[in-house]
Short mmCIF file of C-alpha atoms in Angstrom, two decimals:
data_model
loop_
_atom_site.label_atom_id
_atom_site.label_comp_id
_atom_site.label_asym_id
_atom_site.label_seq_id
_atom_site.Cartn_x
_atom_site.Cartn_y
_atom_site.Cartn_z
CA MET N 1 83.42 97.00 100.14
CA SER N 2 85.70 97.96 97.27
CA GLN N 3 88.75 95.73 96.86
CA LYS N 4 90.33 97.53 93.90
CA PRO N 5 94.14 97.64 94.07
CA ILE N 6 95.52 100.74 95.74
CA ARG N 7 97.01 103.20 93.27
CA LEU N 8 100.64 103.54 94.39
CA GLY N 9 103.35 106.03 93.55
CA MET N 10 107.05 105.90 94.43
CA VAL N 11 109.61 108.57 95.24
CA GLY N 12 113.19 107.35 94.71
CA GLY N 13 114.03 103.74 93.98
CA GLY N 14 115.09 104.16 90.36
CA ALA N 15 117.97 102.58 88.45
CA GLY N 16 120.72 101.29 90.76
CA ALA N 17 118.67 101.62 93.96
CA PHE N 18 118.49 98.34 95.89
CA ILE N 19 115.66 99.19 98.26
CA GLY N 20 113.28 100.50 95.59
CA ALA N 21 113.09 97.08 93.94
CA VAL N 22 112.47 95.48 97.35
CA HIS N 23 109.53 97.82 97.99
CA ARG N 24 108.06 97.14 94.55
CA ILE N 25 108.26 93.37 95.03
CA ALA N 26 106.74 93.66 98.52
CA ALA N 27 103.86 95.75 97.16
CA ARG N 28 103.16 93.18 94.41
CA ILE N 29 103.21 89.98 96.46
CA ASP N 30 99.58 90.14 97.63
CA GLY N 31 98.16 91.99 94.63
CA ARG N 32 96.96 94.91 96.72
CA TYR N 33 98.74 97.73 94.85
CA ASP N 34 99.26 99.00 91.32
CA LEU N 35 102.36 101.13 90.78
CA VAL N 36 101.09 103.87 88.48
CA ALA N 37 103.34 106.89 89.06
CA GLY N 38 106.82 107.80 90.20
CA ALA N 39 109.51 110.40 90.72
CA LEU N 40 112.21 107.78 90.76
CA ALA N 41 115.51 109.66 90.79
CA SER N 42 117.16 112.92 91.83
CA THR N 43 117.27 114.40 88.32
CA PRO N 44 114.38 114.66 85.83
CA GLU N 45 116.32 112.79 83.15
CA LYS N 46 117.16 109.81 85.35
CA ALA N 47 113.67 109.82 86.86
CA ARG N 48 111.97 109.59 83.48
CA ALA N 49 114.38 106.92 82.22
CA SER N 50 113.69 104.83 85.33
CA GLY N 51 109.95 105.33 84.88
CA GLU N 52 110.15 104.16 81.29
CA ALA N 53 112.11 101.06 82.36
CA LEU N 54 109.32 100.18 84.81
CA GLY N 55 106.57 100.75 82.25
CA LEU N 56 105.09 103.89 83.81
CA ALA N 57 103.04 106.10 81.52
CA PRO N 58 105.20 109.03 80.34
CA ASP N 59 102.80 111.60 81.81
CA ARG N 60 103.03 109.91 85.23
CA SER N 61 106.81 109.69 85.40
CA TYR N 62 107.79 112.91 87.12
CA GLY N 63 110.99 114.90 87.47
CA SER N 64 110.46 115.69 91.17
CA PHE N 65 108.32 114.63 94.11
CA ALA N 66 106.84 118.14 94.32
CA GLU N 67 105.65 117.94 90.71
CA MET N 68 104.30 114.47 91.31
CA ALA N 69 102.39 115.37 94.49
CA GLU N 70 100.68 118.35 92.83
CA ALA N 71 99.80 116.55 89.60
CA GLU N 72 98.59 113.31 91.18
CA ALA N 73 96.43 115.11 93.74
CA ALA N 74 94.66 116.88 90.87
CA ARG N 75 93.87 113.69 88.92
CA PRO N 76 90.60 111.82 89.44
CA ASP N 77 92.64 108.61 89.17
CA GLY N 78 95.59 109.96 91.17
CA ILE N 79 97.65 107.88 93.57
CA GLU N 80 96.17 106.94 96.93
CA ALA N 81 99.51 106.09 98.57
CA VAL N 82 103.17 106.79 97.95
CA ALA N 83 106.31 104.87 98.90
CA VAL N 84 109.22 107.13 99.86
CA VAL N 85 112.45 105.17 99.33
CA THR N 86 115.04 107.93 98.97
CA PRO N 87 118.14 108.60 101.07
CA ASN N 88 117.19 109.79 104.55
CA HIS N 89 117.60 113.54 104.02
CA VAL N 90 114.74 113.59 101.46
CA HIS N 91 112.18 111.67 103.55
CA ALA N 92 110.66 114.60 105.43
CA GLU N 93 110.03 117.00 102.55
CA ALA N 94 108.79 114.26 100.23
CA ALA N 95 106.43 112.77 102.82
CA LYS N 96 105.07 116.20 103.76
CA ALA N 97 104.26 117.02 100.14
CA PHE N 98 101.93 114.02 99.92
CA LEU N 99 100.53 114.15 103.46
CA ALA N 100 99.41 117.74 102.83
CA ARG N 101 97.31 116.47 99.93
CA GLY N 102 95.76 113.57 101.85
CA ILE N 103 97.88 110.87 100.19
CA HIS N 104 98.96 108.01 102.47
CA VAL N 105 102.73 107.62 102.96
CA ILE N 106 104.76 104.41 103.30
CA CYS N 107 108.28 105.55 104.21
CA ASP N 108 111.59 103.75 104.47
CA LYS N 109 113.52 103.97 107.74
CA PRO N 110 115.10 105.73 109.57
CA LEU N 111 112.48 108.45 109.69
CA THR N 112 114.70 111.36 108.58
CA ALA N 113 118.30 112.58 108.64
CA THR N 114 117.93 114.98 111.60
CA MET N 115 115.84 115.30 114.73
CA ALA N 116 114.51 118.66 113.55
CA GLN N 117 113.27 117.07 110.33
CA ALA N 118 111.68 114.27 112.35
CA GLU N 119 109.73 116.66 114.57
CA ASP N 120 108.65 118.66 111.52
CA LEU N 121 107.41 115.50 109.81
CA ALA N 122 105.62 114.34 112.97
CA ALA N 123 103.70 117.63 113.01
CA ALA N 124 102.72 117.10 109.37
CA VAL N 125 101.48 113.57 110.16
CA ARG N 126 99.36 114.89 113.02
CA ALA N 127 97.89 117.60 110.78
CA SER N 128 97.01 115.19 107.95
CA LYS N 129 94.13 112.75 107.62
CA ALA N 130 96.42 110.42 105.68
CA LEU N 131 98.19 107.41 107.17
CA PHE N 132 101.94 107.24 107.75
CA ILE N 133 103.64 103.81 107.85
CA LEU N 134 107.36 103.26 108.48
CA THR N 135 108.87 100.13 106.91
CA HIS N 136 110.64 98.51 109.83
CA ASN N 137 110.29 95.30 107.87
CA TYR N 138 111.60 92.89 110.51
CA THR N 139 108.45 93.51 112.54
CA GLY N 140 106.59 91.79 109.70
CA TYR N 141 108.30 88.41 110.13
CA PRO N 142 105.79 85.78 111.36
CA MET N 143 107.93 84.46 114.23
CA ILE N 144 108.66 88.01 115.40
CA ARG N 145 104.90 88.60 115.52
CA GLN N 146 104.63 85.38 117.54
CA ALA N 147 107.44 86.42 119.88
CA ARG N 148 105.68 89.71 120.57
CA ALA N 149 102.38 87.90 121.22
CA MET N 150 104.08 85.46 123.61
CA VAL N 151 105.62 88.29 125.62
CA GLU N 152 102.25 90.08 125.74
CA ALA N 153 100.58 86.87 126.93
CA GLY N 154 103.03 86.56 129.84
CA GLU N 155 104.81 83.44 128.57
CA LEU N 156 108.16 84.92 129.66
CA GLY N 157 106.91 86.44 132.90
CA GLU N 158 108.50 89.79 133.72
CA VAL N 159 111.05 90.75 131.06
CA ARG N 160 114.49 91.23 132.59
CA VAL N 161 117.11 91.12 129.83
CA VAL N 162 117.02 92.04 126.13
CA GLN N 163 120.01 91.40 123.88
CA VAL N 164 120.04 92.36 120.22
CA GLU N 165 122.85 92.37 117.67
CA TYR N 166 123.04 93.29 114.01
CA PRO N 167 126.47 92.68 112.45
CA GLN N 168 127.27 93.00 108.74
CA ASP N 169 130.57 93.07 106.86
CA TRP N 170 129.89 95.04 103.67
CA LEU N 171 131.70 98.21 104.84
CA THR N 172 134.82 96.49 106.17
CA ARG N 173 136.81 98.26 103.45
CA PRO N 174 136.34 101.90 102.30
CA VAL N 175 134.06 100.92 99.41
CA GLU N 176 132.37 104.33 99.47
CA ILE N 177 135.38 106.04 97.85
CA SER N 178 135.43 103.94 94.67
CA GLY N 179 132.30 105.51 93.18
CA ALA N 180 131.01 102.05 92.30
CA ASN N 181 128.77 101.49 95.32
CA LYS N 182 125.84 103.90 95.40
CA GLN N 183 124.52 102.50 98.68
CA ALA N 184 127.85 102.91 100.46
CA GLU N 185 128.27 106.46 99.16
CA TRP N 186 125.09 107.91 100.64
CA ARG N 187 124.93 105.75 103.76
CA THR N 188 128.35 106.99 104.89
CA ASP N 189 127.61 110.63 104.02
CA PRO N 190 126.35 112.65 107.03
CA GLU N 191 124.64 115.15 104.72
CA ARG N 192 122.38 112.44 103.29
CA SER N 193 122.32 109.79 106.00
CA GLY N 194 122.33 111.91 109.16
CA ALA N 195 124.46 111.82 112.29
CA GLY N 196 124.44 108.03 112.63
CA GLY N 197 126.20 105.52 110.40
CA SER N 198 125.73 101.96 111.56
CA VAL N 199 123.47 103.12 114.41
CA GLY N 200 121.20 104.88 111.91
CA ASP N 201 121.24 102.28 109.17
CA ILE N 202 120.97 99.02 111.13
CA GLY N 203 121.10 100.04 114.79
CA THR N 204 117.62 101.54 114.41
CA HIS N 205 116.38 98.16 113.19
CA ALA N 206 117.89 96.46 116.23
CA HIS N 207 116.48 99.06 118.62
CA ASN N 208 113.04 98.88 117.02
CA LEU N 209 112.96 95.07 117.11
CA ALA N 210 114.00 94.93 120.77
CA CYS N 211 111.22 97.33 121.74
CA PHE N 212 108.62 95.78 119.41
CA VAL N 213 109.00 92.28 120.87
CA SER N 214 109.65 93.17 124.51
CA GLY N 215 106.96 95.85 124.68
CA LEU N 216 109.45 98.06 126.53
CA LYS N 217 110.86 101.52 125.85
CA VAL N 218 114.50 102.51 126.27
CA GLU N 219 114.88 105.29 128.85
CA LYS N 220 118.68 105.65 128.95
CA LEU N 221 121.66 104.35 127.05
CA ALA N 222 125.44 104.42 127.11
CA ALA N 223 126.95 104.17 123.64
CA ASP N 224 130.49 103.67 122.34
CA LEU N 225 130.63 104.44 118.61
CA GLN N 226 133.60 103.80 116.35
CA SER N 227 134.62 104.65 112.79
CA PHE N 228 137.21 101.94 112.27
CA VAL N 229 137.81 102.55 108.55
CA PRO N 230 140.22 105.50 108.15
CA GLY N 231 138.55 108.59 106.72
CA ARG N 232 135.01 107.33 107.26
CA ARG N 233 132.85 110.19 108.53
CA LEU N 234 130.17 108.14 110.29
CA ASP N 235 130.32 105.27 112.75
CA ASP N 236 130.64 101.74 111.38
CA ASN N 237 130.44 99.92 114.74
CA ALA N 238 128.59 100.57 118.00
CA HIS N 239 128.25 98.96 121.43
CA VAL N 240 125.29 100.24 123.43
CA LEU N 241 124.09 99.49 126.95
CA LEU N 242 120.33 99.94 127.41
CA ARG N 243 118.13 100.69 130.41
CA PHE N 244 114.43 100.08 129.80
CA ALA N 245 111.46 101.59 131.59
CA GLY N 246 110.47 99.25 134.40
CA GLY N 247 113.99 98.07 135.20
CA ALA N 248 114.92 95.65 132.41
CA ARG N 249 118.45 95.89 131.00
CA GLY N 250 119.78 95.37 127.49
CA ILE N 251 122.76 95.27 125.19
CA LEU N 252 122.78 96.32 121.52
CA TRP N 253 125.68 95.74 119.12
CA CYS N 254 125.59 96.84 115.50
CA SER N 255 128.50 96.67 113.10
CA GLN N 256 129.14 96.92 109.37
CA VAL N 257 132.79 95.92 109.69
CA ALA N 258 132.40 92.36 111.04
CA PRO N 259 133.81 89.96 108.39
CA GLY N 260 131.81 86.78 108.05
CA ASN N 261 128.48 88.42 108.87
CA GLU N 262 126.07 89.11 106.03
CA ASN N 263 122.81 90.17 107.72
CA ALA N 264 123.10 88.55 111.13
CA LEU N 265 120.33 90.26 113.10
CA LYS N 266 119.63 88.30 116.31
CA LEU N 267 117.32 88.91 119.26
CA ARG N 268 117.19 87.33 122.73
CA VAL N 269 114.58 88.20 125.35
CA TYR N 270 114.70 86.69 128.85
CA GLY N 271 112.12 86.97 131.60
CA SER N 272 111.38 85.57 135.03
CA GLU N 273 109.58 82.55 133.53
CA GLY N 274 111.28 81.90 130.20
CA GLY N 275 113.27 83.10 127.23
CA LEU N 276 113.07 83.55 123.45
CA GLU N 277 115.80 83.53 120.81
CA TRP N 278 115.46 84.42 117.10
CA SER N 279 117.86 84.88 114.18
CA GLN N 280 117.02 86.76 110.98
CA GLU N 281 119.08 84.38 108.88
CA GLU N 282 116.90 81.49 110.14
CA PRO N 283 113.68 83.51 110.35
CA ASN N 284 111.18 80.66 110.41
CA ALA N 285 112.47 79.33 113.74
CA LEU N 286 111.85 80.69 117.24
CA TRP N 287 113.48 79.05 120.26
CA PHE N 288 111.42 79.15 123.46
CA THR N 289 112.51 77.91 126.86
CA ARG N 290 110.35 77.78 129.95
CA GLU N 291 112.48 78.10 133.06
CA GLY N 292 113.60 74.64 134.18
CA GLU N 293 112.33 72.87 131.03
CA PRO N 294 113.98 71.76 127.76
CA LYS N 295 114.33 74.26 124.95
CA GLN N 296 111.54 74.12 122.33
CA LEU N 297 111.83 74.87 118.61
CA LEU N 298 108.74 76.69 117.32
CA THR N 299 108.41 77.10 113.55
CA ARG N 300 106.43 79.28 111.19
CA ASN N 301 103.13 77.53 110.44
CA GLY N 302 104.35 74.53 112.43
CA ALA N 303 102.63 72.79 115.33
CA GLY N 304 103.57 75.52 117.79
CA ALA N 305 102.63 78.50 115.62
CA TRP N 306 100.33 81.04 117.21
CA ALA N 307 97.60 82.97 115.39
CA ALA N 308 99.82 86.07 115.28
CA ALA N 309 102.34 84.17 113.13
CA ARG N 310 99.81 82.29 111.02
CA ALA N 311 98.07 85.55 110.10
CA VAL N 312 101.15 86.73 108.20
CA SER N 313 102.31 83.39 106.77
CA ARG N 314 101.65 82.57 103.13
CA THR N 315 103.01 79.05 102.68
CA PRO N 316 102.84 75.78 104.67
CA GLY N 317 105.44 75.07 107.34
CA GLY N 318 108.80 74.02 105.98
CA HIS N 319 108.58 76.36 102.98
CA PRO N 320 110.92 79.23 103.88
CA GLU N 321 109.63 82.78 104.02
CA GLY N 322 111.91 85.69 104.78
CA TYR N 323 113.01 89.20 103.89
CA LEU N 324 110.70 89.94 100.96
CA GLU N 325 107.68 88.42 102.68
CA GLY N 326 108.44 90.32 105.88
CA PHE N 327 108.49 93.54 103.86
CA ALA N 328 105.29 92.45 102.12
CA ASN N 329 103.58 92.03 105.49
CA ILE N 330 104.16 95.73 106.21
CA TYR N 331 102.65 96.58 102.82
CA LEU N 332 99.78 94.16 103.46
CA GLY N 333 99.01 95.79 106.81
CA ALA N 334 99.18 99.22 105.20
CA ALA N 335 96.79 98.05 102.47
CA ASP N 336 94.36 96.73 105.08
CA ALA N 337 94.45 100.08 106.90
CA ILE N 338 93.97 102.05 103.67
CA GLN N 339 91.09 99.75 102.69
CA ALA N 340 89.49 100.33 106.08
CA ARG N 341 89.71 104.08 105.47
CA ARG N 342 88.15 103.59 102.01
CA ASP N 343 85.24 101.74 103.61
CA GLY N 344 84.80 104.21 106.45
CA ARG N 345 85.91 101.66 109.05
CA ASP N 346 88.17 102.15 112.07
CA ALA N 347 91.77 101.19 111.21
CA SER N 348 93.21 101.55 114.74
CA GLU N 349 93.48 97.79 115.41
CA ILE N 350 95.36 97.25 112.15
CA LEU N 351 97.65 100.21 112.78
CA ALA N 352 98.51 99.03 116.30
CA ILE N 353 100.88 96.35 114.97
CA LEU N 354 102.44 98.56 112.26
CA PRO N 355 105.38 100.91 112.83
CA GLY N 356 104.35 104.52 112.36
CA ILE N 357 105.44 108.02 113.24
CA GLN N 358 106.05 107.19 116.92
CA ALA N 359 108.38 104.32 116.01
CA GLY N 360 110.18 106.74 113.70
CA LEU N 361 110.59 109.36 116.41
CA ASP N 362 111.81 106.71 118.86
CA GLY N 363 114.41 105.62 116.32
CA MET N 364 115.63 109.16 115.76
CA ARG N 365 115.90 109.74 119.51
CA PHE N 366 117.91 106.50 119.74
CA ILE N 367 120.36 107.73 117.08
CA SER N 368 120.69 111.14 118.71
CA ALA N 369 121.24 109.68 122.17
CA CYS N 370 123.90 107.26 120.84
CA VAL N 371 125.83 110.07 119.14
CA ARG N 372 125.62 112.34 122.20
CA SER N 373 126.57 109.56 124.61
CA SER N 374 129.59 108.49 122.59
CA ALA N 375 130.78 112.09 122.31
CA GLU N 376 130.78 112.20 126.14
CA ASP N 377 132.84 109.01 126.59
CA ALA N 378 129.82 106.69 126.67
CA ALA N 379 128.00 108.70 129.35
CA TRP N 380 124.50 107.57 130.30
CA THR N 381 122.14 109.62 128.16
CA GLN N 382 118.36 110.08 128.31
CA LEU N 383 116.39 109.39 125.14
#
């Protein structure tokens, strides 16, 4: 079996782009990829300058994703996979260009800017033999993998209540109008971000995590969205009631105007036999309580770690792993699936734990339902 690094390209992620650097680090951690090509910015000049800064060969630093897809597909040493790390409105067309040529796609979330784009992309994924992976990176954290495995094993009994919150504070002031914050500019622009602000940017993470761990799907929701900062065109805070298939209930709160919160994603899942609690800012700890017994602290690679957590842990217990490693676990899973395809093996077991096109569609339906519900005074709305 060939274990040569996967030849990787990148669309977006050039100079000044936070998430591009995160993806590149994640791809490097396990040595499974070589970044060999890119269309790294929205103009040819910026794209080529960014490519030069990263050491890409001049003939593989492209002015557009369309040019890159065509040229790389024609090369005998062309890219095998591409990371799409642009603003949301570019995801669909960029991903489709590579999928049509049989090149695997690793795409940042949310899936697209609009539901129509999402459905169009889903059709392209179904028509292609290439893989499509969505980087919901929090699903790669070891103790989240353990939490999911514990729920699947029945440790909590029947799931009854799911609570998830994701508060931040970086948009408390109108930083998007200064011109100095590239991330704030596009994430608060409905033309580039889509119909959801906080619900699209971080609410989709919260929704995805709640479903990933609980194993449940949201059927209906009632959402109250706010744009607290004057002049802001997208929501910066949302309170959402959730009804899951099977009868479980949930609450989701996401906010980017909550001073004192940096990246405070938290999840609580309670069942008939026990409960779990996890915090992203203390990611190596998972609290587990069996009904009627003392609370237990389970730690990554500690005495209570399950195989699901150990499989995606790199260092001994007590050595913190977090955001970059969680991202790297998505890239590692994608590499394993691509390697399986190289070797002619079935990749379905690997892909089962990775977020893909269905997770992306679910996230887009969540955004759409939140926006529609809030517009109707928080009416219960079907996903």
